[in-house]
């Protein structure tokens, strides 16, 4: 039987993490391993995992805080299964997530990635559909009625134009994932980079929206958050898109190269953040956001 690992890199809200763990343990298909890698210091967490008494659950706490990217990389290194899910520590699985994904894998043996059906919830667990997700659905997500197989330049161009995937919900072929892992030089756009790396390695993806099996939690951006409006994430994005455009050209994928240079969804995101930066008086952040939004492909 095909094996599955749920890898959960944890840092932050204890209650939301516990809800995420419970959603894994509530699967109708109970044949899995759950590995939690704790990058925090909350004192009650180790004891909570110990009292679960479930041999499928493996918990470890990092001696020192690794940060997002290195903890993600550790998740990949510690994975063992045929298929691996790197879920967010505040996301939730529907009880039939694993049952559904296992059936998709059975229909497509050796598939590199599975993107199942997702709904978005807010910080309080209510199903929501905000601007970001409406934009994903209406402007960037391919038309899928039930199930669709995508790969190569077609999928690379699609996600580089606008990343419509829900990374924590994806099931990855473990061998391919462990061979590539997350890049060291990205801390925000590492999920998109990993997908494109997999496509360059010849992996394919099944998109199946016939049933919703995953709840992706999207928290509201606080107007008081300095980092949110600093524009630093877009500096990283510019560096990534320039590098991947050159790789797409070298590979002979011109549509993907153009999509990377134009990166329309990333530019639109920067544009929506610009008023907030101006309201906060973050002039340098506003300049970074404006440059990213208005000068794609000109540098």
mmCIF file of N, CA and C in Angstrom, residues 24-149:
data_model
loop_
_atom_site.group_PDB
_atom_site.id
_atom_site.type_symbol
_atom_site.label_atom_id
_atom_site.label_comp_id
_atom_site.label_asym_id
_atom_site.label_seq_id
_atom_site.Cartn_x
_atom_site.Cartn_y
_atom_site.Cartn_z
ATOM 1 N N UNK A 24 -5.951 15.708 11.552
ATOM 2 C CA UNK A 24 -5.205 14.594 10.952
ATOM 3 C C UNK A 24 -5.630 13.280 11.594
ATOM 4 N N UNK A 25 -5.720 13.269 12.903
ATOM 5 C CA UNK A 25 -6.072 12.037 13.610
ATOM 6 C C UNK A 25 -7.504 11.597 13.333
ATOM 7 N N UNK A 26 -8.336 12.496 12.830
ATOM 8 C CA UNK A 26 -9.740 12.174 12.542
ATOM 9 C C UNK A 26 -9.944 11.612 11.139
ATOM 10 N N UNK A 27 -8.882 11.303 10.415
ATOM 11 C CA UNK A 27 -9.018 10.796 9.052
ATOM 12 C C UNK A 27 -9.761 9.463 9.009
ATOM 13 N N UNK A 28 -10.627 9.324 8.013
ATOM 14 C CA UNK A 28 -11.325 8.052 7.824
ATOM 15 C C UNK A 28 -10.361 6.948 7.413
ATOM 16 N N UNK A 29 -9.284 7.315 6.750
ATOM 17 C CA UNK A 29 -8.200 6.394 6.416
ATOM 18 C C UNK A 29 -7.099 6.622 7.450
ATOM 19 N N UNK A 30 -6.931 5.679 8.343
ATOM 20 C CA UNK A 30 -6.019 5.873 9.466
ATOM 21 C C UNK A 30 -4.601 5.410 9.237
ATOM 22 N N UNK A 31 -4.253 5.065 8.000
ATOM 23 C CA UNK A 31 -2.916 4.537 7.704
ATOM 24 C C UNK A 31 -1.992 5.674 7.285
ATOM 25 N N UNK A 32 -1.345 6.309 8.251
ATOM 26 C CA UNK A 32 -0.464 7.444 7.972
ATOM 27 C C UNK A 32 0.503 7.610 9.134
ATOM 28 N N UNK A 33 1.470 8.498 8.937
ATOM 29 C CA UNK A 33 2.373 8.936 9.999
ATOM 30 C C UNK A 33 2.280 10.455 10.079
ATOM 31 N N UNK A 34 2.162 10.996 11.285
ATOM 32 C CA UNK A 34 2.158 12.439 11.506
ATOM 33 C C UNK A 34 3.437 12.813 12.244
ATOM 34 N N UNK A 35 4.220 13.705 11.636
ATOM 35 C CA UNK A 35 5.479 14.153 12.238
ATOM 36 C C UNK A 35 5.381 15.652 12.494
ATOM 37 N N UNK A 36 5.468 16.048 13.753
ATOM 38 C CA UNK A 36 5.396 17.457 14.141
ATOM 39 C C UNK A 36 6.793 17.920 14.540
ATOM 40 N N UNK A 37 7.274 18.976 13.887
ATOM 41 C CA UNK A 37 8.580 19.542 14.214
ATOM 42 C C UNK A 37 8.345 20.928 14.805
ATOM 43 N N UNK A 38 8.557 21.029 16.096
ATOM 44 C CA UNK A 38 8.224 22.220 16.876
ATOM 45 C C UNK A 38 9.407 23.187 16.854
ATOM 46 N N UNK A 39 9.177 24.375 16.294
ATOM 47 C CA UNK A 39 10.225 25.391 16.218
ATOM 48 C C UNK A 39 10.010 26.491 17.257
ATOM 49 N N UNK A 40 9.147 26.212 18.236
ATOM 50 C CA UNK A 40 8.837 27.209 19.252
ATOM 51 C C UNK A 40 9.287 26.789 20.640
ATOM 52 N N UNK A 41 8.718 27.457 21.663
ATOM 53 C CA UNK A 41 9.137 27.207 23.048
ATOM 54 C C UNK A 41 7.956 27.093 24.009
ATOM 55 N N UNK A 42 6.735 26.961 23.500
ATOM 56 C CA UNK A 42 5.571 26.917 24.380
ATOM 57 C C UNK A 42 5.691 25.727 25.334
ATOM 58 N N UNK A 43 5.663 25.952 26.643
ATOM 59 C CA UNK A 43 5.999 24.895 27.603
ATOM 60 C C UNK A 43 5.024 23.730 27.640
ATOM 61 N N UNK A 44 3.756 23.968 27.302
ATOM 62 C CA UNK A 44 2.758 22.912 27.444
ATOM 63 C C UNK A 44 2.704 21.955 26.257
ATOM 64 N N UNK A 45 3.371 22.292 25.172
ATOM 65 C CA UNK A 45 3.215 21.519 23.936
ATOM 66 C C UNK A 45 3.783 20.101 24.031
ATOM 67 N N UNK A 46 5.019 19.884 24.504
ATOM 68 C CA UNK A 46 5.532 18.505 24.555
ATOM 69 C C UNK A 46 4.638 17.564 25.356
ATOM 70 N N UNK A 47 4.138 18.023 26.496
ATOM 71 C CA UNK A 47 3.267 17.194 27.317
ATOM 72 C C UNK A 47 1.960 16.859 26.624
ATOM 73 N N UNK A 48 1.440 17.817 25.858
ATOM 74 C CA UNK A 48 0.187 17.560 25.139
ATOM 75 C C UNK A 48 0.364 16.429 24.137
ATOM 76 N N UNK A 49 1.470 16.439 23.424
ATOM 77 C CA UNK A 49 1.707 15.364 22.462
ATOM 78 C C UNK A 49 1.930 14.029 23.160
ATOM 79 N N UNK A 50 2.605 14.055 24.295
ATOM 80 C CA UNK A 50 2.856 12.812 25.019
ATOM 81 C C UNK A 50 1.558 12.161 25.466
ATOM 82 N N UNK A 51 0.599 12.984 25.905
ATOM 83 C CA UNK A 51 -0.657 12.415 26.398
ATOM 84 C C UNK A 51 -1.558 11.902 25.288
ATOM 85 N N UNK A 52 -1.249 12.244 24.032
ATOM 86 C CA UNK A 52 -2.052 11.709 22.933
ATOM 87 C C UNK A 52 -1.972 10.190 22.883
ATOM 88 N N UNK A 53 -0.788 9.651 23.151
ATOM 89 C CA UNK A 53 -0.631 8.201 23.183
ATOM 90 C C UNK A 53 -0.936 7.518 21.866
ATOM 91 N N UNK A 54 -0.614 8.178 20.750
ATOM 92 C CA UNK A 54 -0.898 7.623 19.424
ATOM 93 C C UNK A 54 0.430 7.318 18.739
ATOM 94 N N UNK A 55 0.668 6.053 18.443
ATOM 95 C CA UNK A 55 1.959 5.651 17.875
ATOM 96 C C UNK A 55 2.185 6.203 16.476
ATOM 97 N N UNK A 56 1.146 6.710 15.835
ATOM 98 C CA UNK A 56 1.313 7.311 14.509
ATOM 99 C C UNK A 56 1.889 8.718 14.591
ATOM 100 N N UNK A 57 1.874 9.304 15.775
ATOM 101 C CA UNK A 57 2.307 10.687 15.965
ATOM 102 C C UNK A 57 3.744 10.716 16.481
ATOM 103 N N UNK A 58 4.593 11.457 15.784
ATOM 104 C CA UNK A 58 5.996 11.616 16.173
ATOM 105 C C UNK A 58 6.250 13.114 16.383
ATOM 106 N N UNK A 59 6.684 13.464 17.584
ATOM 107 C CA UNK A 59 6.890 14.874 17.938
ATOM 108 C C UNK A 59 8.346 15.119 18.288
ATOM 109 N N UNK A 60 8.896 16.214 17.765
ATOM 110 C CA UNK A 60 10.248 16.620 18.127
ATOM 111 C C UNK A 60 10.304 18.138 18.219
ATOM 112 N N UNK A 61 11.109 18.643 19.152
ATOM 113 C CA UNK A 61 11.285 20.092 19.302
ATOM 114 C C UNK A 61 12.725 20.448 18.944
ATOM 115 N N UNK A 62 12.875 21.461 18.102
ATOM 116 C CA UNK A 62 14.210 21.920 17.725
ATOM 117 C C UNK A 62 14.920 22.531 18.928
ATOM 118 N N UNK A 63 16.206 22.250 19.061
ATOM 119 C CA UNK A 63 16.982 22.811 20.164
ATOM 120 C C UNK A 63 17.100 24.325 20.033
ATOM 121 N N UNK A 64 17.197 24.793 18.793
ATOM 122 C CA UNK A 64 17.230 26.222 18.510
ATOM 123 C C UNK A 64 16.220 26.525 17.414
ATOM 124 N N UNK A 65 15.693 27.741 17.436
ATOM 125 C CA UNK A 65 14.743 28.140 16.403
ATOM 126 C C UNK A 65 15.417 28.134 15.038
ATOM 127 N N UNK A 66 14.831 27.408 14.086
ATOM 128 C CA UNK A 66 15.416 27.284 12.752
ATOM 129 C C UNK A 66 14.878 28.311 11.773
ATOM 130 N N UNK A 67 13.686 28.821 12.012
ATOM 131 C CA UNK A 67 13.039 29.690 11.035
ATOM 132 C C UNK A 67 12.258 28.865 10.027
ATOM 133 N N UNK A 68 11.457 29.543 9.235
ATOM 134 C CA UNK A 68 10.507 28.860 8.355
ATOM 135 C C UNK A 68 11.195 27.935 7.363
ATOM 136 N N UNK A 69 12.118 28.462 6.586
ATOM 137 C CA UNK A 69 12.693 27.671 5.500
ATOM 138 C C UNK A 69 13.454 26.466 6.019
ATOM 139 N N UNK A 70 14.291 26.639 7.020
ATOM 140 C CA UNK A 70 15.080 25.514 7.529
ATOM 141 C C UNK A 70 14.191 24.476 8.208
ATOM 142 N N UNK A 71 13.109 24.908 8.829
ATOM 143 C CA UNK A 71 12.202 23.933 9.428
ATOM 144 C C UNK A 71 11.452 23.162 8.346
ATOM 145 N N UNK A 72 11.084 23.841 7.262
ATOM 146 C CA UNK A 72 10.484 23.145 6.128
ATOM 147 C C UNK A 72 11.462 22.127 5.547
ATOM 148 N N UNK A 73 12.705 22.531 5.398
ATOM 149 C CA UNK A 73 13.719 21.614 4.874
ATOM 150 C C UNK A 73 13.880 20.399 5.784
ATOM 151 N N UNK A 74 13.826 20.627 7.085
ATOM 152 C CA UNK A 74 13.928 19.516 8.031
ATOM 153 C C UNK A 74 12.746 18.569 7.882
ATOM 154 N N UNK A 75 11.561 19.121 7.654
ATOM 155 C CA UNK A 75 10.382 18.284 7.414
ATOM 156 C C UNK A 75 10.609 17.353 6.226
ATOM 157 N N UNK A 76 11.143 17.896 5.163
ATOM 158 C CA UNK A 76 11.393 17.079 3.976
ATOM 159 C C UNK A 76 12.411 15.993 4.289
ATOM 160 N N UNK A 77 13.500 16.357 4.968
ATOM 161 C CA UNK A 77 14.550 15.377 5.278
ATOM 162 C C UNK A 77 14.036 14.246 6.167
ATOM 163 N N UNK A 78 13.138 14.559 7.095
ATOM 164 C CA UNK A 78 12.638 13.546 8.018
ATOM 165 C C UNK A 78 11.475 12.742 7.456
ATOM 166 N N UNK A 79 10.967 13.137 6.314
ATOM 167 C CA UNK A 79 9.879 12.374 5.702
ATOM 168 C C UNK A 79 10.415 11.048 5.175
ATOM 169 N N UNK A 80 9.547 10.052 5.152
ATOM 170 C CA UNK A 80 9.934 8.713 4.713
ATOM 171 C C UNK A 80 8.960 8.104 3.718
ATOM 172 N N UNK A 81 7.762 8.616 3.647
ATOM 173 C CA UNK A 81 6.681 7.942 2.941
ATOM 174 C C UNK A 81 6.735 8.139 1.436
ATOM 175 N N UNK A 82 5.894 7.365 0.755
ATOM 176 C CA UNK A 82 5.756 7.500 -0.700
ATOM 177 C C UNK A 82 5.200 8.870 -1.061
ATOM 178 N N UNK A 83 4.276 9.380 -0.241
ATOM 179 C CA UNK A 83 3.695 10.705 -0.466
ATOM 180 C C UNK A 83 3.739 11.503 0.830
ATOM 181 N N UNK A 84 3.980 12.805 0.666
ATOM 182 C CA UNK A 84 4.225 13.682 1.806
ATOM 183 C C UNK A 84 3.343 14.923 1.688
ATOM 184 N N UNK A 85 2.702 15.295 2.776
ATOM 185 C CA UNK A 85 1.925 16.530 2.871
ATOM 186 C C UNK A 85 2.595 17.417 3.916
ATOM 187 N N UNK A 86 2.964 18.642 3.528
ATOM 188 C CA UNK A 86 3.570 19.591 4.471
ATOM 189 C C UNK A 86 2.507 20.628 4.800
ATOM 190 N N UNK A 87 1.675 20.316 5.775
ATOM 191 C CA UNK A 87 0.515 21.158 6.042
ATOM 192 C C UNK A 87 0.862 22.290 6.993
ATOM 193 N N UNK A 88 0.088 23.362 6.901
ATOM 194 C CA UNK A 88 0.272 24.477 7.809
ATOM 195 C C UNK A 88 -0.193 24.112 9.202
ATOM 196 N N UNK A 89 0.442 24.674 10.216
ATOM 197 C CA UNK A 89 0.105 24.308 11.589
ATOM 198 C C UNK A 89 -1.199 24.935 12.059
ATOM 199 N N UNK A 90 -1.862 25.708 11.202
ATOM 200 C CA UNK A 90 -3.177 26.244 11.547
ATOM 201 C C UNK A 90 -4.237 25.855 10.522
ATOM 202 N N UNK A 91 -3.876 24.977 9.579
ATOM 203 C CA UNK A 91 -4.834 24.500 8.583
ATOM 204 C C UNK A 91 -5.560 23.264 9.103
ATOM 205 N N UNK A 92 -6.625 22.878 8.402
ATOM 206 C CA UNK A 92 -7.433 21.738 8.830
ATOM 207 C C UNK A 92 -7.702 20.801 7.660
ATOM 208 N N UNK A 93 -7.673 19.509 7.948
ATOM 209 C CA UNK A 93 -8.078 18.505 6.972
ATOM 210 C C UNK A 93 -9.533 18.130 7.200
ATOM 211 N N UNK A 94 -10.279 17.936 6.110
ATOM 212 C CA UNK A 94 -11.558 17.257 6.232
ATOM 213 C C UNK A 94 -11.275 15.781 6.510
ATOM 214 N N UNK A 95 -12.183 15.072 7.149
ATOM 215 C CA UNK A 95 -11.907 13.677 7.515
ATOM 216 C C UNK A 95 -11.560 12.771 6.339
ATOM 217 N N UNK A 96 -12.011 13.107 5.133
ATOM 218 C CA UNK A 96 -11.765 12.230 3.987
ATOM 219 C C UNK A 96 -10.618 12.721 3.105
ATOM 220 N N UNK A 97 -9.771 13.619 3.637
ATOM 221 C CA UNK A 97 -8.628 14.092 2.838
ATOM 222 C C UNK A 97 -7.787 12.918 2.348
ATOM 223 N N UNK A 98 -7.291 12.107 3.264
ATOM 224 C CA UNK A 98 -6.371 11.037 2.879
ATOM 225 C C UNK A 98 -7.067 10.000 2.005
ATOM 226 N N UNK A 99 -8.278 9.656 2.330
ATOM 227 C CA UNK A 99 -9.039 8.703 1.515
ATOM 228 C C UNK A 99 -9.151 9.201 0.078
ATOM 229 N N UNK A 100 -9.429 10.492 -0.083
ATOM 230 C CA UNK A 100 -9.588 11.080 -1.416
ATOM 231 C C UNK A 100 -8.267 11.120 -2.168
ATOM 232 N N UNK A 101 -7.220 11.597 -1.512
ATOM 233 C CA UNK A 101 -5.922 11.717 -2.181
ATOM 234 C C UNK A 101 -5.354 10.341 -2.512
ATOM 235 N N UNK A 102 -5.540 9.382 -1.631
ATOM 236 C CA UNK A 102 -5.059 8.028 -1.920
ATOM 237 C C UNK A 102 -5.737 7.463 -3.174
ATOM 238 N N UNK A 103 -7.014 7.748 -3.347
ATOM 239 C CA UNK A 103 -7.729 7.278 -4.536
ATOM 240 C C UNK A 103 -7.198 7.953 -5.797
ATOM 241 N N UNK A 104 -6.867 9.242 -5.707
ATOM 242 C CA UNK A 104 -6.301 9.951 -6.861
ATOM 243 C C UNK A 104 -4.955 9.345 -7.234
ATOM 244 N N UNK A 105 -4.121 9.086 -6.244
ATOM 245 C CA UNK A 105 -2.811 8.479 -6.499
ATOM 246 C C UNK A 105 -2.975 7.095 -7.121
ATOM 247 N N UNK A 106 -3.965 6.348 -6.682
ATOM 248 C CA UNK A 106 -4.206 5.020 -7.259
ATOM 249 C C UNK A 106 -4.590 5.119 -8.728
ATOM 250 N N UNK A 107 -5.309 6.168 -9.084
ATOM 251 C CA UNK A 107 -5.699 6.375 -10.486
ATOM 252 C C UNK A 107 -4.549 6.907 -11.330
ATOM 253 N N UNK A 108 -3.559 7.525 -10.687
ATOM 254 C CA UNK A 108 -2.416 8.120 -11.401
ATOM 255 C C UNK A 108 -1.120 7.672 -10.716
ATOM 256 N N UNK A 109 -0.752 6.419 -10.864
ATOM 257 C CA UNK A 109 0.433 5.902 -10.161
ATOM 258 C C UNK A 109 1.691 6.713 -10.479
ATOM 259 N N UNK A 110 2.429 7.062 -9.435
ATOM 260 C CA UNK A 110 3.671 7.799 -9.618
ATOM 261 C C UNK A 110 3.505 9.281 -9.857
ATOM 262 N N UNK A 111 2.288 9.802 -9.709
ATOM 263 C CA UNK A 111 2.065 11.230 -9.943
ATOM 264 C C UNK A 111 2.924 12.046 -8.977
ATOM 265 N N UNK A 112 3.475 13.153 -9.462
ATOM 266 C CA UNK A 112 4.404 13.935 -8.656
ATOM 267 C C UNK A 112 3.749 14.802 -7.610
ATOM 268 N N UNK A 113 2.576 15.366 -7.930
ATOM 269 C CA UNK A 113 1.893 16.276 -7.010
ATOM 270 C C UNK A 113 0.393 16.122 -7.183
ATOM 271 N N UNK A 114 -0.337 16.228 -6.087
ATOM 272 C CA UNK A 114 -1.800 16.210 -6.108
ATOM 273 C C UNK A 114 -2.298 17.469 -5.415
ATOM 274 N N UNK A 115 -3.052 18.284 -6.153
ATOM 275 C CA UNK A 115 -3.711 19.459 -5.577
ATOM 276 C C UNK A 115 -5.194 19.137 -5.429
ATOM 277 N N UNK A 116 -5.656 18.817 -4.207
ATOM 278 C CA UNK A 116 -7.070 18.476 -4.014
ATOM 279 C C UNK A 116 -7.919 19.722 -3.804
ATOM 280 N N UNK A 117 -9.209 19.509 -3.588
ATOM 281 C CA UNK A 117 -10.135 20.610 -3.395
ATOM 282 C C UNK A 117 -9.929 21.313 -2.060
ATOM 283 N N UNK A 118 -9.962 22.651 -2.091
ATOM 284 C CA UNK A 118 -9.649 23.472 -0.920
ATOM 285 C C UNK A 118 -10.737 24.519 -0.710
ATOM 286 N N UNK A 119 -11.050 24.796 0.544
ATOM 287 C CA UNK A 119 -11.836 25.969 0.892
ATOM 288 C C UNK A 119 -11.027 26.807 1.871
ATOM 289 N N UNK A 120 -11.280 28.103 1.873
ATOM 290 C CA UNK A 120 -10.507 29.034 2.696
ATOM 291 C C UNK A 120 -11.307 29.394 3.939
ATOM 292 N N UNK A 121 -10.628 29.398 5.086
ATOM 293 C CA UNK A 121 -11.263 29.810 6.334
ATOM 294 C C UNK A 121 -10.491 30.990 6.923
ATOM 295 N N UNK A 122 -11.179 31.779 7.756
ATOM 296 C CA UNK A 122 -10.516 32.919 8.380
ATOM 297 C C UNK A 122 -9.925 32.512 9.728
ATOM 298 N N UNK A 123 -9.429 33.480 10.467
ATOM 299 C CA UNK A 123 -8.786 33.189 11.739
ATOM 300 C C UNK A 123 -9.694 32.528 12.750
ATOM 301 N N UNK A 124 -11.015 32.694 12.593
ATOM 302 C CA UNK A 124 -11.983 32.096 13.509
ATOM 303 C C UNK A 124 -12.582 30.802 12.979
ATOM 304 N N UNK A 125 -12.090 30.329 11.822
ATOM 305 C CA UNK A 125 -12.564 29.070 11.271
ATOM 306 C C UNK A 125 -13.778 29.180 10.375
ATOM 307 N N UNK A 126 -14.206 30.399 10.059
ATOM 308 C CA UNK A 126 -15.357 30.580 9.173
ATOM 309 C C UNK A 126 -14.918 30.511 7.712
ATOM 310 N N UNK A 127 -15.700 29.812 6.894
ATOM 311 C CA UNK A 127 -15.408 29.747 5.462
ATOM 312 C C UNK A 127 -15.552 31.141 4.876
ATOM 313 N N UNK A 128 -14.562 31.568 4.110
ATOM 314 C CA UNK A 128 -14.530 32.927 3.579
ATOM 315 C C UNK A 128 -14.011 32.910 2.153
ATOM 316 N N UNK A 129 -14.172 34.017 1.463
ATOM 317 C CA UNK A 129 -13.672 34.155 0.095
ATOM 318 C C UNK A 129 -13.282 35.609 -0.096
ATOM 319 N N UNK A 130 -12.051 35.932 0.242
ATOM 320 C CA UNK A 130 -11.579 37.299 0.151
ATOM 321 C C UNK A 130 -11.038 37.639 -1.221
ATOM 322 N N UNK A 131 -10.460 38.836 -1.310
ATOM 323 C CA UNK A 131 -9.950 39.327 -2.588
ATOM 324 C C UNK A 131 -8.880 38.409 -3.168
ATOM 325 N N UNK A 132 -7.931 37.983 -2.332
ATOM 326 C CA UNK A 132 -6.828 37.159 -2.834
ATOM 327 C C UNK A 132 -7.335 35.864 -3.442
ATOM 328 N N UNK A 133 -8.290 35.232 -2.783
ATOM 329 C CA UNK A 133 -8.764 33.935 -3.259
ATOM 330 C C UNK A 133 -9.727 34.072 -4.431
ATOM 331 N N UNK A 134 -10.524 35.134 -4.447
ATOM 332 C CA UNK A 134 -11.354 35.391 -5.625
ATOM 333 C C UNK A 134 -10.496 35.662 -6.849
ATOM 334 N N UNK A 135 -9.393 36.392 -6.651
ATOM 335 C CA UNK A 135 -8.481 36.674 -7.759
ATOM 336 C C UNK A 135 -7.838 35.397 -8.262
ATOM 337 N N UNK A 136 -7.394 34.551 -7.341
ATOM 338 C CA UNK A 136 -6.833 33.255 -7.726
ATOM 339 C C UNK A 136 -7.811 32.485 -8.612
ATOM 340 N N UNK A 137 -9.041 32.418 -8.148
ATOM 341 C CA UNK A 137 -10.038 31.598 -8.825
ATOM 342 C C UNK A 137 -10.438 32.172 -10.171
ATOM 343 N N UNK A 138 -10.648 33.480 -10.234
ATOM 344 C CA UNK A 138 -11.202 34.090 -11.442
ATOM 345 C C UNK A 138 -10.148 34.419 -12.494
ATOM 346 N N UNK A 139 -8.946 34.788 -12.066
ATOM 347 C CA UNK A 139 -7.948 35.269 -13.020
ATOM 348 C C UNK A 139 -6.847 34.267 -13.332
ATOM 349 N N UNK A 140 -6.496 33.419 -12.363
ATOM 350 C CA UNK A 140 -5.276 32.637 -12.538
ATOM 351 C C UNK A 140 -5.469 31.124 -12.544
ATOM 352 N N UNK A 141 -6.405 30.627 -11.787
ATOM 353 C CA UNK A 141 -6.600 29.180 -11.727
ATOM 354 C C UNK A 141 -7.126 28.647 -13.057
ATOM 355 N N UNK A 142 -6.571 27.533 -13.557
ATOM 356 C CA UNK A 142 -7.075 26.956 -14.809
ATOM 357 C C UNK A 142 -8.481 26.407 -14.624
ATOM 358 N N UNK A 143 -9.188 26.274 -15.712
ATOM 359 C CA UNK A 143 -10.532 25.723 -15.663
ATOM 360 C C UNK A 143 -10.457 24.216 -15.434
ATOM 361 N N UNK A 144 -10.978 23.789 -14.314
ATOM 362 C CA UNK A 144 -10.967 22.371 -13.966
ATOM 363 C C UNK A 144 -12.369 21.979 -13.532
ATOM 364 N N UNK A 145 -12.933 21.013 -14.220
ATOM 365 C CA UNK A 145 -14.224 20.462 -13.824
ATOM 366 C C UNK A 145 -14.002 19.009 -13.429
ATOM 367 N N UNK A 146 -13.794 18.818 -12.151
ATOM 368 C CA UNK A 146 -13.523 17.478 -11.660
ATOM 369 C C UNK A 146 -12.043 17.235 -11.489
ATOM 370 N N UNK A 147 -11.377 16.836 -12.587
ATOM 371 C CA UNK A 147 -9.969 16.466 -12.479
ATOM 372 C C UNK A 147 -9.232 16.829 -13.756
ATOM 373 N N UNK A 148 -7.978 17.266 -13.584
ATOM 374 C CA UNK A 148 -7.157 17.635 -14.744
ATOM 375 C C UNK A 148 -5.690 17.337 -14.451
ATOM 376 N N UNK A 149 -4.991 16.819 -15.455
ATOM 377 C CA UNK A 149 -3.558 16.555 -15.363
ATOM 378 C C UNK A 149 -2.807 17.681 -16.058
#
